[in-house]
C-alpha cells in the first residue's frame, strides 16, 4: 500500500486558539497520548465493526498468534485486561471459532486458550485494515517522523528494554 500524499496546506490553527482553557490540556503530553490512543481505538473499532469484534478482541488474537496457547490469567497479565473481561472476550472469540479452550500440555486439569485456523484467517484478513487505520492516524507525518514516533513510543511503552 502506498502512502497518500496531500498538497501542503496552510498551517492549521492551534487546537486551543479559540478555547484558551484547553491550552493546559494540549500542552500535557500524557493527555495528548490519551487522545491519540482514544482516536486510534475509535478508528480501529469502526474498521472492525463489520466483523462484530472490537480492538480488545483483535489484541487478544494478535497475542495468541505469537504463542502456542495461553491461560486466561496469562492473557489478563500480558494484555493488562481485567480477568473478568478476558472471560467475555474469549467467550466471544470461541463462539466465532477464532479460539478454542484446550487442555494444557502436561496438565490436563488446566485449560489454555489457543488460536484456531479461523482466527489465523481472520488476522490475515484484517492485516490491511490495520495498516489502513495506522495510515489514517499517522497521515500528517512524514515516513521519517513515523519511524521516529514509533521508536519513541516503543521506548516509553517498554522502558525495561532501554
PDB file of N, CA and C in Angstrom, residues 3 28 75 78 80 88 94 96 102 104 122-123 125 127 131 155 158:
ATOM      1  N   UNK A   3       1.668   5.301   0.514  1.00  0.00           N
ATOM      2  CA  UNK A   3       1.209   6.390   1.378  1.00  0.00           C
ATOM      3  C   UNK A   3       0.505   7.443   0.544  1.00  0.00           C
ATOM      4  N   UNK A  28      -0.072  19.138  27.749  1.00  0.00           N
ATOM      5  CA  UNK A  28       0.223  17.975  28.589  1.00  0.00           C
ATOM      6  C   UNK A  28       0.410  16.740  27.701  1.00  0.00           C
ATOM      7  N   UNK A  75      -3.295 -14.183  29.640  1.00  0.00           N
ATOM      8  CA  UNK A  75      -3.879 -13.189  28.736  1.00  0.00           C
ATOM      9  C   UNK A  75      -4.167 -11.897  29.492  1.00  0.00           C
ATOM     10  N   UNK A  78      -0.681 -10.247  30.338  1.00  0.00           N
ATOM     11  CA  UNK A  78       0.053  -9.747  29.167  1.00  0.00           C
ATOM     12  C   UNK A  78      -0.636  -8.572  28.494  1.00  0.00           C
ATOM     13  N   UNK A  80      -2.932  -6.631  30.038  1.00  0.00           N
ATOM     14  CA  UNK A  80      -3.357  -5.671  31.068  1.00  0.00           C
ATOM     15  C   UNK A  80      -4.866  -5.452  31.040  1.00  0.00           C
ATOM     16  N   UNK A  88     -15.136 -12.884  28.985  1.00  0.00           N
ATOM     17  CA  UNK A  88     -16.104 -12.481  27.962  1.00  0.00           C
ATOM     18  C   UNK A  88     -15.481 -12.409  26.575  1.00  0.00           C
ATOM     19  N   UNK A  94     -14.553 -17.605  20.991  1.00  0.00           N
ATOM     20  CA  UNK A  94     -14.831 -19.042  20.892  1.00  0.00           C
ATOM     21  C   UNK A  94     -16.116 -19.275  20.097  1.00  0.00           C
ATOM     22  N   UNK A  96     -17.150 -17.565  17.681  1.00  0.00           N
ATOM     23  CA  UNK A  96     -16.810 -17.355  16.275  1.00  0.00           C
ATOM     24  C   UNK A  96     -15.818 -18.398  15.740  1.00  0.00           C
ATOM     25  N   UNK A 102      -8.495 -25.476  25.373  1.00  0.00           N
ATOM     26  CA  UNK A 102      -7.967 -26.836  25.265  1.00  0.00           C
ATOM     27  C   UNK A 102      -7.251 -27.206  26.551  1.00  0.00           C
ATOM     28  N   UNK A 104      -4.215 -28.012  28.841  1.00  0.00           N
ATOM     29  CA  UNK A 104      -2.822 -27.560  28.782  1.00  0.00           C
ATOM     30  C   UNK A 104      -1.908 -28.775  28.630  1.00  0.00           C
ATOM     31  N   UNK A 122      -8.775 -14.829  10.094  1.00  0.00           N
ATOM     32  CA  UNK A 122      -9.299 -13.500  10.429  1.00  0.00           C
ATOM     33  C   UNK A 122      -8.162 -12.491  10.554  1.00  0.00           C
ATOM     34  N   UNK A 123      -7.093 -12.869  11.235  1.00  0.00           N
ATOM     35  CA  UNK A 123      -5.958 -11.953  11.392  1.00  0.00           C
ATOM     36  C   UNK A 123      -5.335 -11.614  10.044  1.00  0.00           C
ATOM     37  N   UNK A 125      -6.825 -11.598   7.213  1.00  0.00           N
ATOM     38  CA  UNK A 125      -7.790 -10.765   6.501  1.00  0.00           C
ATOM     39  C   UNK A 125      -7.846  -9.335   7.032  1.00  0.00           C
ATOM     40  N   UNK A 127      -5.147  -7.692   8.295  1.00  0.00           N
ATOM     41  CA  UNK A 127      -3.843  -7.020   8.210  1.00  0.00           C
ATOM     42  C   UNK A 127      -3.944  -5.701   7.451  1.00  0.00           C
ATOM     43  N   UNK A 131      -3.314  -1.758   8.704  1.00  0.00           N
ATOM     44  CA  UNK A 131      -2.432  -0.796   8.017  1.00  0.00           C
ATOM     45  C   UNK A 131      -3.195   0.463   7.620  1.00  0.00           C
ATOM     46  N   UNK A 155      10.017   3.049  23.238  1.00  0.00           N
ATOM     47  CA  UNK A 155      10.833   3.262  24.434  1.00  0.00           C
ATOM     48  C   UNK A 155       9.981   3.593  25.644  1.00  0.00           C
ATOM     49  N   UNK A 158       7.995   0.333  26.649  1.00  0.00           N
ATOM     50  CA  UNK A 158       8.837  -0.760  27.157  1.00  0.00           C
ATOM     51  C   UNK A 158      10.122  -0.218  27.772  1.00  0.00           C
TER      52      UNK A 158
END
